[in-house]
Amino acid sequence: MLIALLPGDGIGPEVITEAQRVLDALRIDGLTFEEALVGGAACKATGHPLPADTLALAKRADAILFGAVGDPDCDALERHLRPEQAILGLRKELSLFANLRPATLFPELADASALRPEVATQIDMIIIRELNGDVYFGDKGMRKTPDGKREGYDIMSYNEDEVRRIARVGFETAMARGKKLCSVDKANVLETSQLWRDVVIETHTEYPEVSLSHMYVDNCAMQLVRNPGQFDVIVTGNLFGDILSDQASMCAGSIGMLPSASLDAAQKGLYEPIHGSAPDIAGQGKANPLATILSAAMMLRYSLGLPKHADRIEAAVAKALAAGARSPDLGGSHSTREMGDAVLAALT
Ligand code: NAD
């Protein structure tokens, strides 16, 4: 089993190092790693954020463990050469259409949530975001109106196949959890959302055991902070999912805690923390590596068929937190390495 390690920029290499130490400690037979440049690091070395060698490795590997991309030095580059294009390119090239973001609050971190502890402790959900369509991938551009004013446009669209395949991921995920799926759209205003809702309802007939509800995105944003305990699995489009999943992350404590998986139709995936390259703390040993360590656990569960090893990592993270391990984002002073050490100590 080959893992492509793509550390990227900023704190990416720091958090990937800790995740690799944890994976090494599990001594999984046949697990090998190959590392490649991506993002700003790749741009500086090769002139492109997603070099052909890196893409080839990602295609060849059984799974990809990704740090983060983004480098202020590259902000002036043309858009297609910016580090962030690497992650969009990987999603597109590998057909990673389903983004799974669990938001679970470790009880020890109730005080770190932006919500009151008694509300925060209810959080235990997965947000499933469609990743290959919607307004991010539609026709876009700048033009002039007839009276000479500048106008920007981005076309939002989904076809029924795209909606059906992500709806199935939502229903399957709900079947493996609490059998409750909430589909989030804006069907009162958008035709794209009306189609989304119609197709989700049609797909429901394949999963009669799942209780399906629908919610408008504005209401969902409000309900996530008012009563997050009502959600088990949320399925939504690319734009709404981008915003709601970041919101859920702050409800669940720190952005440094939450993992994610981006899967293709065969469950091959790219696993990454939900945070970015955090240039403000890069190189200072302040980054929380737990989101990346938990992403490695998701990789073992979803792409490598090793759920027991995934359970071991998640239990070790909980134990490390219970023992008092806290990086600065969690209100403590543990360094990135010390957080990794705490998880390793809890594993053994
Ligand atoms: P960010 O997630 O990098 O940082 C936001 C804030 O959270 C910062 O204050 C940062 O210090 C803190 N933070 C993030 N991760 C942390 C961790 N593990 N431990 C402790 N604190 C942490 O978002 P940003 O500042 O908006 O973006 C920085 C760069 O990252 C940009 O170039 C952006 O485009 C890029 N980015 C990349 C990805 C990705 O690689 N998938 C995702 C989001 C942003």
mmCIF file of C-alpha atoms and ligand atoms in Angstrom:
data_model
loop_
_atom_site.group_PDB
_atom_site.id
_atom_site.type_symbol
_atom_site.label_atom_id
_atom_site.label_comp_id
_atom_site.label_asym_id
_atom_site.label_seq_id
_atom_site.Cartn_x
_atom_site.Cartn_y
_atom_site.Cartn_z
ATOM 1 C CA MET A 1 0.000 0.000 0.000
ATOM 2 C CA LEU A 2 1.575 3.207 -1.215
ATOM 3 C CA ILE A 3 0.795 6.517 0.460
ATOM 4 C CA ALA A 4 1.609 9.700 -1.453
ATOM 5 C CA LEU A 5 2.772 12.279 1.077
ATOM 6 C CA LEU A 6 2.216 15.832 -0.149
ATOM 7 C CA PRO A 7 3.243 18.170 2.704
ATOM 8 C CA GLY A 8 2.930 21.435 0.742
ATOM 9 C CA ASP A 9 3.516 24.821 2.340
ATOM 10 C CA GLY A 10 3.601 26.647 5.666
ATOM 11 C CA ILE A 11 2.643 24.342 8.523
ATOM 12 C CA GLY A 12 1.875 21.513 6.036
ATOM 13 C CA PRO A 13 5.288 19.798 6.391
ATOM 14 C CA GLU A 14 5.209 20.199 10.210
ATOM 15 C CA VAL A 15 1.833 18.484 10.649
ATOM 16 C CA ILE A 16 2.509 15.795 8.021
ATOM 17 C CA THR A 17 5.718 14.807 9.858
ATOM 18 C CA GLU A 18 3.718 14.112 13.022
ATOM 19 C CA ALA A 19 1.065 12.132 11.154
ATOM 20 C CA GLN A 20 3.762 10.016 9.512
ATOM 21 C CA ARG A 21 5.350 9.295 12.909
ATOM 22 C CA VAL A 22 1.979 8.056 14.165
ATOM 23 C CA LEU A 23 1.468 5.866 11.072
ATOM 24 C CA ASP A 24 5.006 4.464 11.463
ATOM 25 C CA ALA A 25 4.286 3.591 15.088
ATOM 26 C CA LEU A 26 1.379 1.374 13.993
ATOM 27 C CA ARG A 27 3.854 -0.859 12.084
ATOM 28 C CA ILE A 28 1.343 -1.706 9.368
ATOM 29 C CA ASP A 29 2.650 -4.447 7.088
ATOM 30 C CA GLY A 30 3.390 -3.250 3.560
ATOM 31 C CA LEU A 31 2.660 0.457 4.170
ATOM 32 C CA THR A 32 5.124 2.612 2.227
ATOM 33 C CA PHE A 33 5.440 6.357 1.675
ATOM 34 C CA GLU A 34 6.613 8.463 -1.229
ATOM 35 C CA GLU A 35 6.838 12.241 -0.908
ATOM 36 C CA ALA A 36 6.438 14.917 -3.569
ATOM 37 C CA LEU A 37 6.309 18.690 -3.891
ATOM 38 C CA VAL A 38 2.997 20.506 -4.171
ATOM 39 C CA GLY A 39 1.723 24.087 -3.913
ATOM 40 C CA GLY A 40 4.084 27.019 -3.403
ATOM 41 C CA ALA A 41 6.998 24.665 -2.672
ATOM 42 C CA ALA A 42 6.466 23.009 -6.072
ATOM 43 C CA CYS A 43 5.980 26.342 -7.807
ATOM 44 C CA LYS A 44 9.304 27.650 -6.523
ATOM 45 C CA ALA A 45 11.140 24.457 -7.509
ATOM 46 C CA THR A 46 9.465 23.662 -10.845
ATOM 47 C CA GLY A 47 7.341 26.640 -11.876
ATOM 48 C CA HIS A 48 4.040 24.767 -11.384
ATOM 49 C CA PRO A 49 1.968 24.116 -8.223
ATOM 50 C CA LEU A 50 1.027 20.599 -9.357
ATOM 51 C CA PRO A 51 4.001 19.178 -11.279
ATOM 52 C CA ALA A 52 3.446 16.169 -13.554
ATOM 53 C CA ASP A 53 5.548 13.927 -11.248
ATOM 54 C CA THR A 54 3.391 14.835 -8.265
ATOM 55 C CA LEU A 55 0.175 14.167 -10.166
ATOM 56 C CA ALA A 56 1.557 10.841 -11.420
ATOM 57 C CA LEU A 57 2.437 9.805 -7.850
ATOM 58 C CA ALA A 58 -1.039 10.819 -6.637
ATOM 59 C CA LYS A 59 -2.615 8.680 -9.375
ATOM 60 C CA ARG A 60 -0.349 5.703 -8.659
ATOM 61 C CA ALA A 61 -0.763 5.779 -4.864
ATOM 62 C CA ASP A 62 -3.469 3.957 -2.929
ATOM 63 C CA ALA A 63 -4.180 7.112 -0.942
ATOM 64 C CA ILE A 64 -2.865 10.647 -0.552
ATOM 65 C CA LEU A 65 -2.030 12.385 2.705
ATOM 66 C CA PHE A 66 -1.975 16.108 2.042
ATOM 67 C CA GLY A 67 -0.740 18.908 4.328
ATOM 68 C CA ALA A 68 -1.781 22.346 3.093
ATOM 69 C CA VAL A 69 -0.938 24.743 0.298
ATOM 70 C CA GLY A 70 -0.718 28.513 0.236
ATOM 71 C CA ASP A 71 2.281 30.814 0.295
ATOM 72 C CA PRO A 72 2.103 34.612 0.521
ATOM 73 C CA ASP A 73 5.180 34.823 -1.759
ATOM 74 C CA CYS A 74 3.024 33.397 -4.559
ATOM 75 C CA ASP A 75 0.017 35.731 -4.161
ATOM 76 C CA ALA A 76 1.081 37.891 -7.100
ATOM 77 C CA LEU A 77 1.301 34.945 -9.525
ATOM 78 C CA GLU A 78 -1.331 34.436 -12.216
ATOM 79 C CA ARG A 79 -4.290 32.506 -10.804
ATOM 80 C CA HIS A 80 -3.489 29.212 -12.576
ATOM 81 C CA LEU A 81 0.003 29.189 -11.024
ATOM 82 C CA ARG A 82 -1.052 29.914 -7.463
ATOM 83 C CA PRO A 83 -0.445 27.156 -4.859
ATOM 84 C CA GLU A 84 -4.179 26.701 -4.187
ATOM 85 C CA GLN A 85 -4.643 25.499 -7.785
ATOM 86 C CA ALA A 86 -2.832 22.297 -6.795
ATOM 87 C CA ILE A 87 -5.660 21.092 -4.588
ATOM 88 C CA LEU A 88 -8.312 22.043 -7.157
ATOM 89 C CA GLY A 89 -6.264 20.219 -9.813
ATOM 90 C CA LEU A 90 -5.967 17.064 -7.700
ATOM 91 C CA ARG A 91 -9.718 17.044 -6.996
ATOM 92 C CA LYS A 92 -10.497 17.366 -10.681
ATOM 93 C CA GLU A 93 -7.800 15.005 -12.054
ATOM 94 C CA LEU A 94 -8.618 12.257 -9.541
ATOM 95 C CA SER A 95 -12.420 12.782 -9.735
ATOM 96 C CA LEU A 96 -12.594 13.342 -5.979
ATOM 97 C CA PHE A 97 -16.242 14.347 -5.870
ATOM 98 C CA ALA A 98 -17.197 13.622 -2.254
ATOM 99 C CA ASN A 99 -15.746 15.620 0.593
ATOM 100 C CA LEU A 100 -16.432 14.142 4.032
ATOM 101 C CA ARG A 101 -15.869 16.362 7.023
ATOM 102 C CA PRO A 102 -16.698 14.892 10.400
ATOM 103 C CA ALA A 103 -17.311 17.506 13.088
ATOM 104 C CA THR A 104 -17.116 15.902 16.489
ATOM 105 C CA LEU A 105 -16.272 17.621 19.708
ATOM 106 C CA PHE A 106 -13.867 15.798 22.017
ATOM 107 C CA PRO A 107 -15.525 16.356 25.430
ATOM 108 C CA GLU A 108 -12.223 17.639 26.858
ATOM 109 C CA LEU A 109 -12.389 20.535 24.395
ATOM 110 C CA ALA A 110 -15.886 21.794 25.215
ATOM 111 C CA ASP A 111 -14.377 25.068 26.434
ATOM 112 C CA ALA A 112 -12.532 25.594 23.125
ATOM 113 C CA SER A 113 -15.774 25.720 21.110
ATOM 114 C CA ALA A 114 -17.226 29.039 20.012
ATOM 115 C CA LEU A 115 -20.519 27.727 21.459
ATOM 116 C CA ARG A 116 -21.613 27.313 25.069
ATOM 117 C CA PRO A 117 -20.232 23.972 26.374
ATOM 118 C CA GLU A 118 -23.708 22.450 26.885
ATOM 119 C CA VAL A 119 -24.548 23.162 23.222
ATOM 120 C CA ALA A 120 -21.100 22.277 21.881
ATOM 121 C CA THR A 121 -21.036 18.824 23.469
ATOM 122 C CA GLN A 122 -24.007 17.813 21.261
ATOM 123 C CA ILE A 123 -21.932 18.097 18.079
ATOM 124 C CA ASP A 124 -21.392 14.805 16.287
ATOM 125 C CA MET A 125 -22.024 15.067 12.567
ATOM 126 C CA ILE A 126 -20.533 14.550 9.137
ATOM 127 C CA ILE A 127 -20.912 17.187 6.466
ATOM 128 C CA ILE A 128 -20.726 15.774 2.947
ATOM 129 C CA ARG A 129 -19.898 18.376 0.371
ATOM 130 C CA GLU A 130 -20.002 17.828 -3.395
ATOM 131 C CA LEU A 131 -16.599 18.792 -4.738
ATOM 132 C CA ASN A 132 -16.526 18.654 -8.537
ATOM 133 C CA GLY A 133 -19.392 20.870 -9.627
ATOM 134 C CA ASP A 134 -21.465 23.942 -8.739
ATOM 135 C CA VAL A 135 -20.523 27.568 -9.185
ATOM 136 C CA TYR A 136 -16.786 26.878 -8.624
ATOM 137 C CA PHE A 137 -16.513 24.926 -11.877
ATOM 138 C CA GLY A 138 -19.101 26.670 -14.057
ATOM 139 C CA ASP A 139 -18.384 29.143 -16.811
ATOM 140 C CA LYS A 140 -16.930 32.326 -15.298
ATOM 141 C CA GLY A 141 -15.411 35.552 -16.408
ATOM 142 C CA MET A 142 -15.411 39.323 -16.512
ATOM 143 C CA ARG A 143 -17.340 41.286 -19.137
ATOM 144 C CA LYS A 144 -18.716 44.712 -19.814
ATOM 145 C CA THR A 145 -22.383 45.632 -19.582
ATOM 146 C CA PRO A 146 -23.887 47.523 -22.567
ATOM 147 C CA ASP A 147 -23.330 50.791 -20.695
ATOM 148 C CA GLY A 148 -19.635 49.958 -20.186
ATOM 149 C CA LYS A 149 -19.742 48.838 -16.510
ATOM 150 C CA ARG A 150 -17.548 45.885 -15.413
ATOM 151 C CA GLU A 151 -19.495 42.730 -14.576
ATOM 152 C CA GLY A 152 -18.217 39.462 -13.069
ATOM 153 C CA TYR A 153 -20.157 36.222 -13.554
ATOM 154 C CA ASP A 154 -19.948 32.596 -12.356
ATOM 155 C CA ILE A 155 -22.480 30.068 -13.589
ATOM 156 C CA MET A 156 -23.992 27.721 -10.981
ATOM 157 C CA SER A 157 -25.136 24.353 -12.329
ATOM 158 C CA TYR A 158 -25.548 20.702 -11.377
ATOM 159 C CA ASN A 159 -26.744 17.856 -13.554
ATOM 160 C CA GLU A 160 -28.809 15.031 -12.125
ATOM 161 C CA ASP A 161 -26.001 12.440 -12.265
ATOM 162 C CA GLU A 162 -23.750 14.678 -10.201
ATOM 163 C CA VAL A 163 -26.472 15.152 -7.595
ATOM 164 C CA ARG A 164 -27.419 11.454 -7.518
ATOM 165 C CA ARG A 165 -23.872 10.213 -6.861
ATOM 166 C CA ILE A 166 -23.295 12.621 -3.954
ATOM 167 C CA ALA A 167 -26.802 11.934 -2.603
ATOM 168 C CA ARG A 168 -25.921 8.221 -2.525
ATOM 169 C CA VAL A 169 -22.765 8.999 -0.521
ATOM 170 C CA GLY A 170 -24.996 10.922 1.884
ATOM 171 C CA PHE A 171 -27.500 8.073 2.238
ATOM 172 C CA GLU A 172 -24.747 5.428 2.569
ATOM 173 C CA THR A 173 -23.028 7.476 5.260
ATOM 174 C CA ALA A 174 -26.321 7.942 7.095
ATOM 175 C CA MET A 175 -26.975 4.183 6.895
ATOM 176 C CA ALA A 176 -23.642 3.581 8.680
ATOM 177 C CA ARG A 177 -24.483 6.141 11.395
ATOM 178 C CA GLY A 178 -27.772 7.384 12.828
ATOM 179 C CA LYS A 179 -29.860 6.928 9.615
ATOM 180 C CA LYS A 180 -30.671 10.658 9.505
ATOM 181 C CA LEU A 181 -29.839 12.739 6.445
ATOM 182 C CA CYS A 182 -30.407 16.463 6.035
ATOM 183 C CA SER A 183 -30.061 17.800 2.493
ATOM 184 C CA VAL A 184 -29.207 21.493 2.376
ATOM 185 C CA ASP A 185 -30.125 23.681 -0.589
ATOM 186 C CA LYS A 186 -31.730 26.993 -1.559
ATOM 187 C CA ALA A 187 -34.630 25.536 -3.539
ATOM 188 C CA ASN A 188 -36.865 28.519 -2.762
ATOM 189 C CA VAL A 189 -34.682 30.694 -5.014
ATOM 190 C CA LEU A 190 -32.344 28.611 -7.194
ATOM 191 C CA GLU A 191 -33.256 26.244 -10.051
ATOM 192 C CA THR A 192 -30.002 24.343 -9.402
ATOM 193 C CA SER A 193 -31.244 23.701 -5.887
ATOM 194 C CA GLN A 194 -34.705 22.648 -7.088
ATOM 195 C CA LEU A 195 -33.097 19.952 -9.225
ATOM 196 C CA TRP A 196 -30.861 19.025 -6.260
ATOM 197 C CA ARG A 197 -33.913 18.574 -4.033
ATOM 198 C CA ASP A 198 -35.887 16.595 -6.640
ATOM 199 C CA VAL A 199 -33.001 14.174 -7.236
ATOM 200 C CA VAL A 200 -32.300 13.704 -3.502
ATOM 201 C CA ILE A 201 -35.994 12.829 -3.019
ATOM 202 C CA GLU A 202 -35.837 10.339 -5.935
ATOM 203 C CA THR A 203 -32.664 8.749 -4.504
ATOM 204 C CA HIS A 204 -34.352 8.385 -1.125
ATOM 205 C CA THR A 205 -36.451 5.535 -2.560
ATOM 206 C CA GLU A 206 -33.233 3.440 -2.625
ATOM 207 C CA TYR A 207 -32.720 4.060 1.119
ATOM 208 C CA PRO A 208 -36.156 3.881 2.766
ATOM 209 C CA GLU A 209 -34.628 3.295 6.217
ATOM 210 C CA VAL A 210 -33.030 6.743 6.240
ATOM 211 C CA SER A 211 -35.059 9.632 7.582
ATOM 212 C CA LEU A 212 -34.588 12.485 5.091
ATOM 213 C CA SER A 213 -35.119 16.174 5.765
ATOM 214 C CA HIS A 214 -34.451 19.304 3.717
ATOM 215 C CA MET A 215 -33.220 22.647 4.943
ATOM 216 C CA TYR A 216 -32.473 25.970 3.277
ATOM 217 C CA VAL A 217 -28.836 26.935 3.615
ATOM 218 C CA ASP A 218 -29.503 30.152 5.525
ATOM 219 C CA ASN A 219 -31.570 28.276 8.094
ATOM 220 C CA CYS A 220 -28.883 25.574 8.318
ATOM 221 C CA ALA A 221 -26.224 28.179 9.140
ATOM 222 C CA MET A 222 -28.454 29.361 11.972
ATOM 223 C CA GLN A 223 -29.355 25.846 13.209
ATOM 224 C CA LEU A 224 -25.676 24.809 13.319
ATOM 225 C CA VAL A 225 -25.077 27.271 16.131
ATOM 226 C CA ARG A 226 -28.543 27.098 17.719
ATOM 227 C CA ASN A 227 -28.999 23.338 17.932
ATOM 228 C CA PRO A 228 -26.130 21.392 16.314
ATOM 229 C CA GLY A 229 -27.183 18.174 18.039
ATOM 230 C CA GLN A 230 -30.085 17.784 15.570
ATOM 231 C CA PHE A 231 -27.690 16.897 12.711
ATOM 232 C CA ASP A 232 -26.280 13.462 11.951
ATOM 233 C CA VAL A 233 -25.312 13.636 8.255
ATOM 234 C CA ILE A 234 -25.634 16.755 6.085
ATOM 235 C CA VAL A 235 -25.310 16.549 2.304
ATOM 236 C CA THR A 236 -24.935 19.706 0.260
ATOM 237 C CA GLY A 237 -23.387 21.316 -2.805
ATOM 238 C CA ASN A 238 -19.902 22.696 -3.254
ATOM 239 C CA LEU A 239 -20.524 26.345 -2.367
ATOM 240 C CA PHE A 240 -22.869 25.809 0.581
ATOM 241 C CA GLY A 241 -20.695 22.957 1.899
ATOM 242 C CA ASP A 242 -17.566 25.091 1.784
ATOM 243 C CA ILE A 243 -19.130 27.666 4.081
ATOM 244 C CA LEU A 244 -21.123 25.391 6.403
ATOM 245 C CA SER A 245 -18.237 23.017 7.059
ATOM 246 C CA ASP A 246 -15.939 25.842 8.162
ATOM 247 C CA GLN A 247 -18.695 27.102 10.418
ATOM 248 C CA ALA A 248 -19.126 23.643 11.932
ATOM 249 C CA SER A 249 -15.374 23.447 12.547
ATOM 250 C CA MET A 250 -15.396 26.406 14.910
ATOM 251 C CA CYS A 251 -18.397 24.965 16.712
ATOM 252 C CA ALA A 252 -16.339 21.810 17.249
ATOM 253 C CA GLY A 253 -13.348 23.552 18.803
ATOM 254 C CA SER A 254 -10.324 24.597 16.799
ATOM 255 C CA ILE A 255 -9.705 24.509 13.061
ATOM 256 C CA GLY A 256 -6.597 22.534 14.053
ATOM 257 C CA MET A 257 -8.744 19.569 15.138
ATOM 258 C CA LEU A 258 -10.785 18.644 12.078
ATOM 259 C CA PRO A 259 -9.828 16.075 9.426
ATOM 260 C CA SER A 260 -11.346 15.541 6.004
ATOM 261 C CA ALA A 261 -11.506 13.008 3.208
ATOM 262 C CA SER A 262 -12.101 13.629 -0.487
ATOM 263 C CA LEU A 263 -13.150 10.417 -2.213
ATOM 264 C CA ASP A 264 -13.653 9.128 -5.732
ATOM 265 C CA ALA A 265 -16.251 6.546 -6.737
ATOM 266 C CA ALA A 266 -13.913 3.688 -5.691
ATOM 267 C CA GLN A 267 -13.161 5.165 -2.245
ATOM 268 C CA LYS A 268 -9.643 6.166 -3.241
ATOM 269 C CA GLY A 269 -9.039 9.394 -1.450
ATOM 270 C CA LEU A 270 -7.077 12.447 -0.555
ATOM 271 C CA TYR A 271 -6.941 13.113 3.181
ATOM 272 C CA GLU A 272 -6.132 16.493 4.634
ATOM 273 C CA PRO A 273 -6.751 18.706 7.628
ATOM 274 C CA ILE A 274 -9.412 21.304 6.882
ATOM 275 C CA HIS A 275 -7.067 24.164 7.715
ATOM 276 C CA GLY A 276 -4.723 25.960 5.351
ATOM 277 C CA SER A 277 -0.982 26.592 5.472
ATOM 278 C CA ALA A 278 -1.275 29.100 8.369
ATOM 279 C CA PRO A 279 1.666 31.302 7.299
ATOM 280 C CA ASP A 280 1.241 33.330 10.507
ATOM 281 C CA ILE A 281 2.528 30.437 12.638
ATOM 282 C CA ALA A 282 4.598 28.440 10.120
ATOM 283 C CA GLY A 283 8.037 27.363 11.292
ATOM 284 C CA GLN A 284 7.325 28.192 14.927
ATOM 285 C CA GLY A 285 6.284 24.754 16.196
ATOM 286 C CA LYS A 286 2.858 26.116 17.146
ATOM 287 C CA ALA A 287 0.682 24.153 14.706
ATOM 288 C CA ASN A 288 -1.758 21.619 16.068
ATOM 289 C CA PRO A 289 -1.089 18.352 14.185
ATOM 290 C CA LEU A 290 -4.209 16.532 15.439
ATOM 291 C CA ALA A 291 -6.364 17.350 12.374
ATOM 292 C CA THR A 292 -3.716 15.742 10.160
ATOM 293 C CA ILE A 293 -3.267 12.764 12.493
ATOM 294 C CA LEU A 294 -7.067 12.277 12.451
ATOM 295 C CA SER A 295 -7.003 12.594 8.638
ATOM 296 C CA ALA A 296 -4.518 9.706 8.592
ATOM 297 C CA ALA A 297 -7.032 7.711 10.670
ATOM 298 C CA MET A 298 -9.752 8.458 8.101
ATOM 299 C CA MET A 299 -7.376 7.290 5.365
ATOM 300 C CA LEU A 300 -6.884 3.952 7.103
ATOM 301 C CA ARG A 301 -10.651 3.549 7.524
ATOM 302 C CA TYR A 302 -11.996 4.684 4.149
ATOM 303 C CA SER A 303 -9.278 3.903 1.581
ATOM 304 C CA LEU A 304 -7.090 1.203 3.127
ATOM 305 C CA GLY A 305 -9.715 -0.950 4.848
ATOM 306 C CA LEU A 306 -7.943 -0.816 8.229
ATOM 307 C CA PRO A 307 -10.660 0.396 10.636
ATOM 308 C CA LYS A 308 -9.024 -1.093 13.746
ATOM 309 C CA HIS A 309 -5.877 0.945 13.172
ATOM 310 C CA ALA A 310 -8.067 4.012 12.584
ATOM 311 C CA ASP A 311 -9.818 3.358 15.901
ATOM 312 C CA ARG A 312 -6.433 3.105 17.631
ATOM 313 C CA ILE A 313 -5.344 6.514 16.361
ATOM 314 C CA GLU A 314 -8.637 8.177 17.318
ATOM 315 C CA ALA A 315 -8.510 6.614 20.789
ATOM 316 C CA ALA A 316 -4.907 7.792 21.205
ATOM 317 C CA VAL A 317 -5.874 11.367 20.270
ATOM 318 C CA ALA A 318 -8.697 11.297 22.835
ATOM 319 C CA LYS A 319 -6.309 9.901 25.450
ATOM 320 C CA ALA A 320 -3.656 12.539 24.697
ATOM 321 C CA LEU A 321 -6.260 15.293 25.114
ATOM 322 C CA ALA A 322 -7.559 13.724 28.328
ATOM 323 C CA ALA A 323 -3.962 13.691 29.592
ATOM 324 C CA GLY A 324 -3.795 17.463 29.028
ATOM 325 C CA ALA A 325 -2.031 17.819 25.656
ATOM 326 C CA ARG A 326 -2.961 21.287 24.347
ATOM 327 C CA SER A 327 -1.352 23.231 21.524
ATOM 328 C CA PRO A 328 -1.718 27.048 21.598
ATOM 329 C CA ASP A 329 -4.914 27.007 19.485
ATOM 330 C CA LEU A 330 -6.447 24.861 22.256
ATOM 331 C CA GLY A 331 -5.277 27.243 24.959
ATOM 332 C CA GLY A 332 -2.097 25.342 25.890
ATOM 333 C CA SER A 333 1.614 25.524 25.190
ATOM 334 C CA HIS A 334 2.457 22.120 23.681
ATOM 335 C CA SER A 335 4.549 22.377 20.521
ATOM 336 C CA THR A 336 3.680 20.517 17.323
ATOM 337 C CA ARG A 337 6.278 17.849 18.198
ATOM 338 C CA GLU A 338 5.011 17.561 21.800
ATOM 339 C CA MET A 339 1.443 17.037 20.526
ATOM 340 C CA GLY A 340 2.769 14.258 18.276
ATOM 341 C CA ASP A 341 4.705 12.803 21.218
ATOM 342 C CA ALA A 342 1.543 12.813 23.361
ATOM 343 C CA VAL A 343 -0.362 10.820 20.719
ATOM 344 C CA LEU A 344 2.532 8.379 20.332
ATOM 345 C CA ALA A 345 2.696 7.913 24.110
ATOM 346 C CA ALA A 346 -1.061 7.229 24.182
ATOM 347 C CA LEU A 347 -0.728 4.660 21.369
ATOM 348 C CA THR A 348 1.640 2.432 23.271
HETATM 349 P P1 NAD B 1 -5.617 28.931 7.642
HETATM 350 O O1 NAD B 1 -6.464 27.761 7.907
HETATM 351 O O2 NAD B 1 -4.267 28.638 7.089
HETATM 352 O O3 NAD B 1 -5.414 29.779 8.998
HETATM 353 C C1 NAD B 1 -6.501 30.410 9.655
HETATM 354 C C2 NAD B 1 -6.124 30.653 11.138
HETATM 355 O O4 NAD B 1 -6.140 29.389 11.822
HETATM 356 C C3 NAD B 1 -4.712 31.205 11.308
HETATM 357 O O5 NAD B 1 -4.715 32.114 12.396
HETATM 358 C C4 NAD B 1 -3.878 30.006 11.651
HETATM 359 O O6 NAD B 1 -2.744 30.285 12.457
HETATM 360 C C5 NAD B 1 -4.871 29.111 12.404
HETATM 361 N N1 NAD B 1 -4.591 27.683 12.172
HETATM 362 C C6 NAD B 1 -4.801 26.993 11.037
HETATM 363 N N2 NAD B 1 -4.408 25.731 11.191
HETATM 364 C C7 NAD B 1 -3.927 25.616 12.438
HETATM 365 C C8 NAD B 1 -3.356 24.535 13.182
HETATM 366 N N3 NAD B 1 -3.198 23.303 12.667
HETATM 367 N N4 NAD B 1 -2.965 24.770 14.442
HETATM 368 C C9 NAD B 1 -3.118 25.981 14.976
HETATM 369 N N5 NAD B 1 -3.648 27.036 14.347
HETATM 370 C C10 NAD B 1 -4.038 26.860 13.079
HETATM 371 O O7 NAD B 1 -6.437 29.892 6.662
HETATM 372 P P2 NAD B 1 -5.989 31.254 5.953
HETATM 373 O O8 NAD B 1 -5.103 32.050 6.857
HETATM 374 O O9 NAD B 1 -7.227 31.836 5.429
HETATM 375 O O10 NAD B 1 -5.144 30.786 4.693
HETATM 376 C C11 NAD B 1 -3.704 30.681 4.682
HETATM 377 C C12 NAD B 1 -3.297 30.050 3.360
HETATM 378 O O11 NAD B 1 -3.781 28.689 3.298
HETATM 379 C C13 NAD B 1 -3.887 30.753 2.151
HETATM 380 O O12 NAD B 1 -2.889 30.785 1.151
HETATM 381 C C14 NAD B 1 -5.059 29.891 1.738
HETATM 382 O O13 NAD B 1 -5.370 29.994 0.365
HETATM 383 C C15 NAD B 1 -4.520 28.512 2.079
HETATM 384 N N6 NAD B 1 -5.539 27.483 2.311
HETATM 385 C C16 NAD B 1 -5.245 26.230 1.850
HETATM 386 C C17 NAD B 1 -6.115 25.189 2.096
HETATM 387 C C18 NAD B 1 -5.711 23.814 1.619
HETATM 388 O O14 NAD B 1 -4.536 23.572 1.421
HETATM 389 N N7 NAD B 1 -6.633 22.884 1.467
HETATM 390 C C19 NAD B 1 -7.300 25.400 2.812
HETATM 391 C C20 NAD B 1 -7.568 26.693 3.291
HETATM 392 C C21 NAD B 1 -6.670 27.727 3.043
#
